[in-house]
């Protein structure tokens, strides 16, 4: 956030996923969960150019399969429907047919072709969807047109909704990019391991949109970890409906970078919200590694630190146990020159050029009690860098996951 | 343990690391910890052929470096000294010199060449050893000749000592193989991530001993995980002092396999004890994967399941949340035919040939409340198999690690 004032886009306060022109969203209580909203939708007034990235888990849930098939047909989407509480994953042929039926019913209800409807599900694996409840919910699309309701309906163990919107001037038009996401458990940086939806009223060429989505996901959603588990259901979708009538954006457009920067910001802030709201988390942890040969190496080291249970528990305990950071870096699989290693916790420098400094422990604790704990790792093997985000590991993580299903 | 009655070796009840002929062991309170024993040694009457495997962490602690150097000189060791509470890791040149001094002082005290002395340390990373206390402790070697004291002295957050011994007849001689280990935190199957010492009175050729150690470590200590962290200090050492005067064993000796089977058993039981006593653990979890093309693939899948925080918390919660097993397998990185997947929790079959069975949930719970929870994964892609061991993830893991250092 620190640099946003300098950036060529502005954050729209209290804005939701329906902020870009021509988008509506809503959510209802389908009855999959006791009382919380559990079924939501996003709708665009016109077909939107769309792109998606999907979990790399071998077991891709049924809704991901049919969403990929839909996108292949025309690179367009107009409607997204989402249910929480049940992942419709590992549900075999019946699960696949259920996802197809969801797509068809939603298409009929919103008056679009089924190939323009994306389906997403999140929740318990291996249980059949109660299709009677799903059907009733689909019939109620448009009943509760409220983007906040959508953002609530997609949550599972999340404690709060995650949404953001920015405005960026492109081709003289006030382009809006908005995002909503859910995270909490099974979050690990191996492809998009959560549900995240991004809407924009920009007109964007399909191939560039897919390229931009891969790039931005790689540097944001793929850089967060809560517990190292990679879910079967997670995806990121972007819909660009072109309602601002800008000259079509593409990778070689002079304003592409400006657009990407705004988009990247939306993705990064959503990713950080997901990490901060990881199951049981009390803190956001941000690890930056600088000075590697490749960005990939920096990312791998940052993710190794953020994924270490011992680092995570030490941060929860507000204990400046930097030895665990050293150990996690050493086990990251990335070779590096140990004599150039520097480590700082916030503004407190611990190690410099491989030498342990006589740091002041209370200063470290001051950094560790913050809502966002920042760790900096410096090397001198190159000029690349990367940041990864995670959270602390707490009693509540165990509590939530020892009793999630039953 | 189930098959031990059929095996050509017998377990010696209540036996310790000093069971093989010519070995003594002991431990004292050096003062590194408040009151617990914290300094131990093993001594062989004669120089023993020895072999070692070491952590793959980039940051190998000083004692590991000097132990490797010692072993390179003659493939022999006669004395091992171990301190707990302080890892002497990331302690730079001073730490290296401290480890060298430990080696020299111990050699002088026990009357052997320094190149026959191994040094091991375990505990907090990045603090200098209080050498005055270490020196006093070394001077007290032989004061408390008690293998149980050794087995206590090497522990950190372990709740109990880990030791076992077996007798196997080789070349008509009653060969004994014994082992002692410490584990608890930073346990992950990426090389030997704990301290483990094995003694035997067999005469074994050096190269075969090193080969056997790698092989047995790969299938036992490298198949356990507590928290996915790979420490800077861990190693497995074996000392074979030949005091039974058997014909020298080597890989082509007709009784080599019988010897390996007994040794493997010692290593496997120690590995299981470490997994079961993982930080905060209430259960041993044993995952067997069968029917892969290679043993490596089976091991990778088994370790992916055992390392999943979501699987571990579900087992702690005694919740038959098999979807998390499916998800962990899918994220393991091993390709497999999904239609031939079978999963069972103990004797309760959940999935067979890719189809979810109508299993009886209370039967699953019956399996999950056991001290040892067994998960079976079946495939039909080949005829290889592997077993991995771990433990559940509990509140106490967080408690122990949020407050370990301070």
PDB file of C-alpha atoms in Angstrom, chain A residues 46-217:
ATOM      1  CA  UNK A  46     -22.877  -7.988 -21.984  1.00  0.00           C
ATOM      2  CA  UNK A  47     -20.604 -10.962 -22.715  1.00  0.00           C
ATOM      3  CA  UNK A  48     -17.152 -10.240 -21.300  1.00  0.00           C
ATOM      4  CA  UNK A  49     -13.785 -11.349 -22.578  1.00  0.00           C
ATOM      5  CA  UNK A  50     -12.602 -13.721 -19.886  1.00  0.00           C
ATOM      6  CA  UNK A  51      -9.594 -15.712 -18.706  1.00  0.00           C
ATOM      7  CA  UNK A  52      -9.021 -18.252 -15.961  1.00  0.00           C
ATOM      8  CA  UNK A  53      -6.262 -20.024 -14.078  1.00  0.00           C
ATOM      9  CA  UNK A  54      -6.949 -23.231 -12.177  1.00  0.00           C
ATOM     10  CA  UNK A  55      -5.562 -25.440  -9.417  1.00  0.00           C
ATOM     11  CA  UNK A  56      -2.724 -27.787 -10.353  1.00  0.00           C
ATOM     12  CA  UNK A  57      -4.126 -30.484  -8.094  1.00  0.00           C
ATOM     13  CA  UNK A  58      -4.588 -33.772 -10.008  1.00  0.00           C
ATOM     14  CA  UNK A  59      -8.140 -33.884  -8.729  1.00  0.00           C
ATOM     15  CA  UNK A  60      -9.772 -30.877 -10.353  1.00  0.00           C
ATOM     16  CA  UNK A  61     -13.299 -30.494  -9.115  1.00  0.00           C
ATOM     17  CA  UNK A  62     -16.217 -30.771 -11.563  1.00  0.00           C
ATOM     18  CA  UNK A  63     -17.088 -27.035 -11.651  1.00  0.00           C
ATOM     19  CA  UNK A  64     -13.510 -26.218 -12.706  1.00  0.00           C
ATOM     20  CA  UNK A  65     -13.741 -28.680 -15.566  1.00  0.00           C
ATOM     21  CA  UNK A  66     -16.929 -27.227 -16.988  1.00  0.00           C
ATOM     22  CA  UNK A  67     -15.737 -23.650 -16.508  1.00  0.00           C
ATOM     23  CA  UNK A  68     -12.574 -24.438 -18.493  1.00  0.00           C
ATOM     24  CA  UNK A  69     -14.648 -26.077 -21.217  1.00  0.00           C
ATOM     25  CA  UNK A  70     -16.942 -23.029 -21.377  1.00  0.00           C
ATOM     26  CA  UNK A  71     -14.029 -20.627 -21.662  1.00  0.00           C
ATOM     27  CA  UNK A  72     -12.441 -22.684 -24.431  1.00  0.00           C
ATOM     28  CA  UNK A  73     -15.497 -22.152 -26.628  1.00  0.00           C
ATOM     29  CA  UNK A  74     -15.333 -18.369 -26.996  1.00  0.00           C
ATOM     30  CA  UNK A  75     -12.977 -16.813 -24.432  1.00  0.00           C
ATOM     31  CA  UNK A  76     -16.072 -15.160 -23.051  1.00  0.00           C
ATOM     32  CA  UNK A  77     -18.162 -15.328 -19.886  1.00  0.00           C
ATOM     33  CA  UNK A  78     -21.189 -13.373 -18.749  1.00  0.00           C
ATOM     34  CA  UNK A  79     -22.298 -15.050 -15.542  1.00  0.00           C
ATOM     35  CA  UNK A  80     -20.460 -16.653 -12.628  1.00  0.00           C
ATOM     36  CA  UNK A  81     -22.289 -18.708 -10.020  1.00  0.00           C
ATOM     37  CA  UNK A  82     -20.629 -19.849  -6.807  1.00  0.00           C
ATOM     38  CA  UNK A  83     -21.697 -22.028  -3.922  1.00  0.00           C
ATOM     39  CA  UNK A  84     -19.867 -22.510  -0.642  1.00  0.00           C
ATOM     40  CA  UNK A  85     -20.107 -25.382   1.889  1.00  0.00           C
ATOM     41  CA  UNK A  86     -19.747 -28.129  -0.745  1.00  0.00           C
ATOM     42  CA  UNK A  87     -16.813 -28.389  -3.166  1.00  0.00           C
ATOM     43  CA  UNK A  88     -18.472 -30.769  -5.644  1.00  0.00           C
ATOM     44  CA  UNK A  89     -15.045 -32.388  -5.799  1.00  0.00           C
ATOM     45  CA  UNK A  90     -14.331 -36.109  -6.095  1.00  0.00           C
ATOM     46  CA  UNK A  91     -17.997 -36.633  -6.858  1.00  0.00           C
ATOM     47  CA  UNK A  92     -17.523 -38.596 -10.094  1.00  0.00           C
ATOM     48  CA  UNK A  93     -19.869 -38.546 -13.075  1.00  0.00           C
ATOM     49  CA  UNK A  94     -22.828 -37.432 -10.942  1.00  0.00           C
ATOM     50  CA  UNK A  95     -20.851 -34.434  -9.693  1.00  0.00           C
ATOM     51  CA  UNK A  96     -19.930 -33.499 -13.237  1.00  0.00           C
ATOM     52  CA  UNK A  97     -23.579 -33.724 -14.343  1.00  0.00           C
ATOM     53  CA  UNK A  98     -24.596 -31.605 -11.354  1.00  0.00           C
ATOM     54  CA  UNK A  99     -22.119 -28.900 -12.370  1.00  0.00           C
ATOM     55  CA  UNK A 100     -23.428 -29.020 -15.953  1.00  0.00           C
ATOM     56  CA  UNK A 101     -26.969 -28.665 -14.682  1.00  0.00           C
ATOM     57  CA  UNK A 102     -25.977 -25.682 -12.537  1.00  0.00           C
ATOM     58  CA  UNK A 103     -24.484 -24.088 -15.635  1.00  0.00           C
ATOM     59  CA  UNK A 104     -27.584 -24.733 -17.730  1.00  0.00           C
ATOM     60  CA  UNK A 105     -30.080 -23.556 -15.112  1.00  0.00           C
ATOM     61  CA  UNK A 106     -28.100 -20.387 -14.465  1.00  0.00           C
ATOM     62  CA  UNK A 107     -27.877 -19.728 -18.216  1.00  0.00           C
ATOM     63  CA  UNK A 108     -31.623 -20.093 -18.563  1.00  0.00           C
ATOM     64  CA  UNK A 109     -32.290 -17.849 -15.580  1.00  0.00           C
ATOM     65  CA  UNK A 110     -29.976 -15.059 -16.757  1.00  0.00           C
ATOM     66  CA  UNK A 111     -30.848 -15.471 -20.423  1.00  0.00           C
ATOM     67  CA  UNK A 112     -27.392 -16.253 -21.736  1.00  0.00           C
ATOM     68  CA  UNK A 113     -25.807 -19.184 -23.528  1.00  0.00           C
ATOM     69  CA  UNK A 114     -24.569 -21.946 -21.135  1.00  0.00           C
ATOM     70  CA  UNK A 115     -21.076 -21.524 -22.597  1.00  0.00           C
ATOM     71  CA  UNK A 116     -21.020 -18.050 -21.010  1.00  0.00           C
ATOM     72  CA  UNK A 117     -21.588 -19.368 -17.480  1.00  0.00           C
ATOM     73  CA  UNK A 118     -18.744 -20.204 -15.068  1.00  0.00           C
ATOM     74  CA  UNK A 119     -19.395 -22.395 -12.035  1.00  0.00           C
ATOM     75  CA  UNK A 120     -17.333 -22.389  -8.838  1.00  0.00           C
ATOM     76  CA  UNK A 121     -17.753 -24.406  -5.659  1.00  0.00           C
ATOM     77  CA  UNK A 122     -15.877 -24.459  -2.365  1.00  0.00           C
ATOM     78  CA  UNK A 123     -16.256 -26.526   0.780  1.00  0.00           C
ATOM     79  CA  UNK A 124     -16.127 -30.172   1.799  1.00  0.00           C
ATOM     80  CA  UNK A 125     -14.710 -32.668  -0.707  1.00  0.00           C
ATOM     81  CA  UNK A 126     -16.538 -35.853  -1.657  1.00  0.00           C
ATOM     82  CA  UNK A 127     -20.150 -35.093  -0.880  1.00  0.00           C
ATOM     83  CA  UNK A 128     -22.863 -34.815  -3.512  1.00  0.00           C
ATOM     84  CA  UNK A 129     -24.408 -31.388  -3.968  1.00  0.00           C
ATOM     85  CA  UNK A 130     -27.974 -31.127  -2.654  1.00  0.00           C
ATOM     86  CA  UNK A 131     -29.257 -30.169  -6.085  1.00  0.00           C
ATOM     87  CA  UNK A 132     -32.754 -29.330  -4.885  1.00  0.00           C
ATOM     88  CA  UNK A 133     -31.332 -26.506  -2.763  1.00  0.00           C
ATOM     89  CA  UNK A 134     -29.008 -25.392  -5.581  1.00  0.00           C
ATOM     90  CA  UNK A 135     -31.924 -25.258  -8.041  1.00  0.00           C
ATOM     91  CA  UNK A 136     -34.005 -23.133  -5.694  1.00  0.00           C
ATOM     92  CA  UNK A 137     -31.065 -20.775  -5.233  1.00  0.00           C
ATOM     93  CA  UNK A 138     -30.490 -20.418  -8.978  1.00  0.00           C
ATOM     94  CA  UNK A 139     -34.156 -19.511  -9.372  1.00  0.00           C
ATOM     95  CA  UNK A 140     -33.537 -16.674  -6.926  1.00  0.00           C
ATOM     96  CA  UNK A 141     -30.687 -15.058  -8.910  1.00  0.00           C
ATOM     97  CA  UNK A 142     -31.388 -11.309  -9.008  1.00  0.00           C
ATOM     98  CA  UNK A 143     -33.522 -11.493  -5.874  1.00  0.00           C
ATOM     99  CA  UNK A 144     -30.844  -9.966  -3.671  1.00  0.00           C
ATOM    100  CA  UNK A 145     -28.728  -7.779  -5.946  1.00  0.00           C
ATOM    101  CA  UNK A 146     -26.052  -6.846  -3.478  1.00  0.00           C
ATOM    102  CA  UNK A 147     -22.326  -7.309  -4.104  1.00  0.00           C
ATOM    103  CA  UNK A 148     -21.673  -7.485  -0.368  1.00  0.00           C
ATOM    104  CA  UNK A 149     -24.009 -10.490  -0.247  1.00  0.00           C
ATOM    105  CA  UNK A 150     -21.983 -12.113  -3.058  1.00  0.00           C
ATOM    106  CA  UNK A 151     -18.765 -11.491  -1.175  1.00  0.00           C
ATOM    107  CA  UNK A 152     -20.247 -13.094   1.932  1.00  0.00           C
ATOM    108  CA  UNK A 153     -21.786 -16.047   0.074  1.00  0.00           C
ATOM    109  CA  UNK A 154     -18.445 -17.310  -1.256  1.00  0.00           C
ATOM    110  CA  UNK A 155     -16.718 -17.500   2.154  1.00  0.00           C
ATOM    111  CA  UNK A 156     -15.980 -20.716   4.051  1.00  0.00           C
ATOM    112  CA  UNK A 157     -13.907 -20.363   7.227  1.00  0.00           C
ATOM    113  CA  UNK A 158     -12.936 -16.805   6.258  1.00  0.00           C
ATOM    114  CA  UNK A 159     -13.685 -14.294   8.985  1.00  0.00           C
ATOM    115  CA  UNK A 160     -14.297 -11.357   6.644  1.00  0.00           C
ATOM    116  CA  UNK A 161     -15.087 -10.504   3.053  1.00  0.00           C
ATOM    117  CA  UNK A 162     -12.255  -9.567   0.705  1.00  0.00           C
ATOM    118  CA  UNK A 163     -12.881  -6.941  -1.972  1.00  0.00           C
ATOM    119  CA  UNK A 164     -11.197  -3.967  -3.547  1.00  0.00           C
ATOM    120  CA  UNK A 165     -11.562  -1.710  -6.576  1.00  0.00           C
ATOM    121  CA  UNK A 166      -9.313   0.786  -8.332  1.00  0.00           C
ATOM    122  CA  UNK A 167      -9.762   3.295 -11.119  1.00  0.00           C
ATOM    123  CA  UNK A 168      -7.136   3.820 -13.785  1.00  0.00           C
ATOM    124  CA  UNK A 169      -7.307   6.119 -16.796  1.00  0.00           C
ATOM    125  CA  UNK A 170      -6.715   4.213 -20.021  1.00  0.00           C
ATOM    126  CA  UNK A 171      -7.230   5.683 -23.471  1.00  0.00           C
ATOM    127  CA  UNK A 172      -8.846   8.656 -21.748  1.00  0.00           C
ATOM    128  CA  UNK A 173     -11.523   6.469 -20.140  1.00  0.00           C
ATOM    129  CA  UNK A 174     -12.003   5.886 -16.384  1.00  0.00           C
ATOM    130  CA  UNK A 175     -11.421   2.116 -16.351  1.00  0.00           C
ATOM    131  CA  UNK A 176     -12.392   0.313 -13.153  1.00  0.00           C
ATOM    132  CA  UNK A 177     -10.892  -2.973 -11.965  1.00  0.00           C
ATOM    133  CA  UNK A 178     -12.491  -4.722  -8.995  1.00  0.00           C
ATOM    134  CA  UNK A 179     -11.900  -7.994  -7.206  1.00  0.00           C
ATOM    135  CA  UNK A 180     -13.460 -10.268  -4.621  1.00  0.00           C
ATOM    136  CA  UNK A 181     -11.895 -13.380  -3.123  1.00  0.00           C
ATOM    137  CA  UNK A 182     -12.214 -16.110  -0.532  1.00  0.00           C
ATOM    138  CA  UNK A 183      -9.372 -17.969   1.090  1.00  0.00           C
ATOM    139  CA  UNK A 184      -8.674 -19.150   4.585  1.00  0.00           C
ATOM    140  CA  UNK A 185      -7.648 -22.849   4.397  1.00  0.00           C
ATOM    141  CA  UNK A 186      -5.869 -25.021   1.793  1.00  0.00           C
ATOM    142  CA  UNK A 187      -3.927 -21.973   0.689  1.00  0.00           C
ATOM    143  CA  UNK A 188      -0.550 -22.668  -0.848  1.00  0.00           C
ATOM    144  CA  UNK A 189       1.400 -21.024  -3.621  1.00  0.00           C
ATOM    145  CA  UNK A 190       1.056 -23.670  -6.279  1.00  0.00           C
ATOM    146  CA  UNK A 191      -1.307 -22.031  -8.727  1.00  0.00           C
ATOM    147  CA  UNK A 192      -4.334 -20.122  -7.640  1.00  0.00           C
ATOM    148  CA  UNK A 193      -5.382 -21.896  -4.467  1.00  0.00           C
ATOM    149  CA  UNK A 194      -8.499 -19.993  -3.576  1.00  0.00           C
ATOM    150  CA  UNK A 195     -11.448 -18.443  -5.358  1.00  0.00           C
ATOM    151  CA  UNK A 196     -10.829 -15.025  -6.762  1.00  0.00           C
ATOM    152  CA  UNK A 197     -12.953 -13.053  -9.207  1.00  0.00           C
ATOM    153  CA  UNK A 198     -11.858  -9.907 -10.984  1.00  0.00           C
ATOM    154  CA  UNK A 199     -14.118  -7.661 -13.022  1.00  0.00           C
ATOM    155  CA  UNK A 200     -13.253  -4.736 -15.244  1.00  0.00           C
ATOM    156  CA  UNK A 201     -15.102  -2.543 -17.702  1.00  0.00           C
ATOM    157  CA  UNK A 202     -12.033  -2.309 -19.916  1.00  0.00           C
ATOM    158  CA  UNK A 203     -12.011  -3.817 -23.383  1.00  0.00           C
ATOM    159  CA  UNK A 204      -9.124  -6.287 -23.520  1.00  0.00           C
ATOM    160  CA  UNK A 205      -7.968  -8.707 -26.185  1.00  0.00           C
ATOM    161  CA  UNK A 206      -8.501 -12.320 -25.030  1.00  0.00           C
ATOM    162  CA  UNK A 207      -4.965 -13.636 -25.401  1.00  0.00           C
ATOM    163  CA  UNK A 208      -3.474 -10.672 -23.567  1.00  0.00           C
ATOM    164  CA  UNK A 209      -6.033 -11.069 -20.811  1.00  0.00           C
ATOM    165  CA  UNK A 210      -4.986 -14.706 -20.306  1.00  0.00           C
ATOM    166  CA  UNK A 211      -1.323 -13.716 -20.392  1.00  0.00           C
ATOM    167  CA  UNK A 212      -1.883 -10.933 -17.873  1.00  0.00           C
ATOM    168  CA  UNK A 213      -3.843 -13.228 -15.587  1.00  0.00           C
ATOM    169  CA  UNK A 214      -1.068 -15.825 -15.516  1.00  0.00           C
ATOM    170  CA  UNK A 215       1.532 -13.172 -14.852  1.00  0.00           C
ATOM    171  CA  UNK A 216      -0.358 -11.369 -12.117  1.00  0.00           C
ATOM    172  CA  UNK A 217      -1.451 -14.618 -10.458  1.00  0.00           C
TER     173      UNK A 217
END
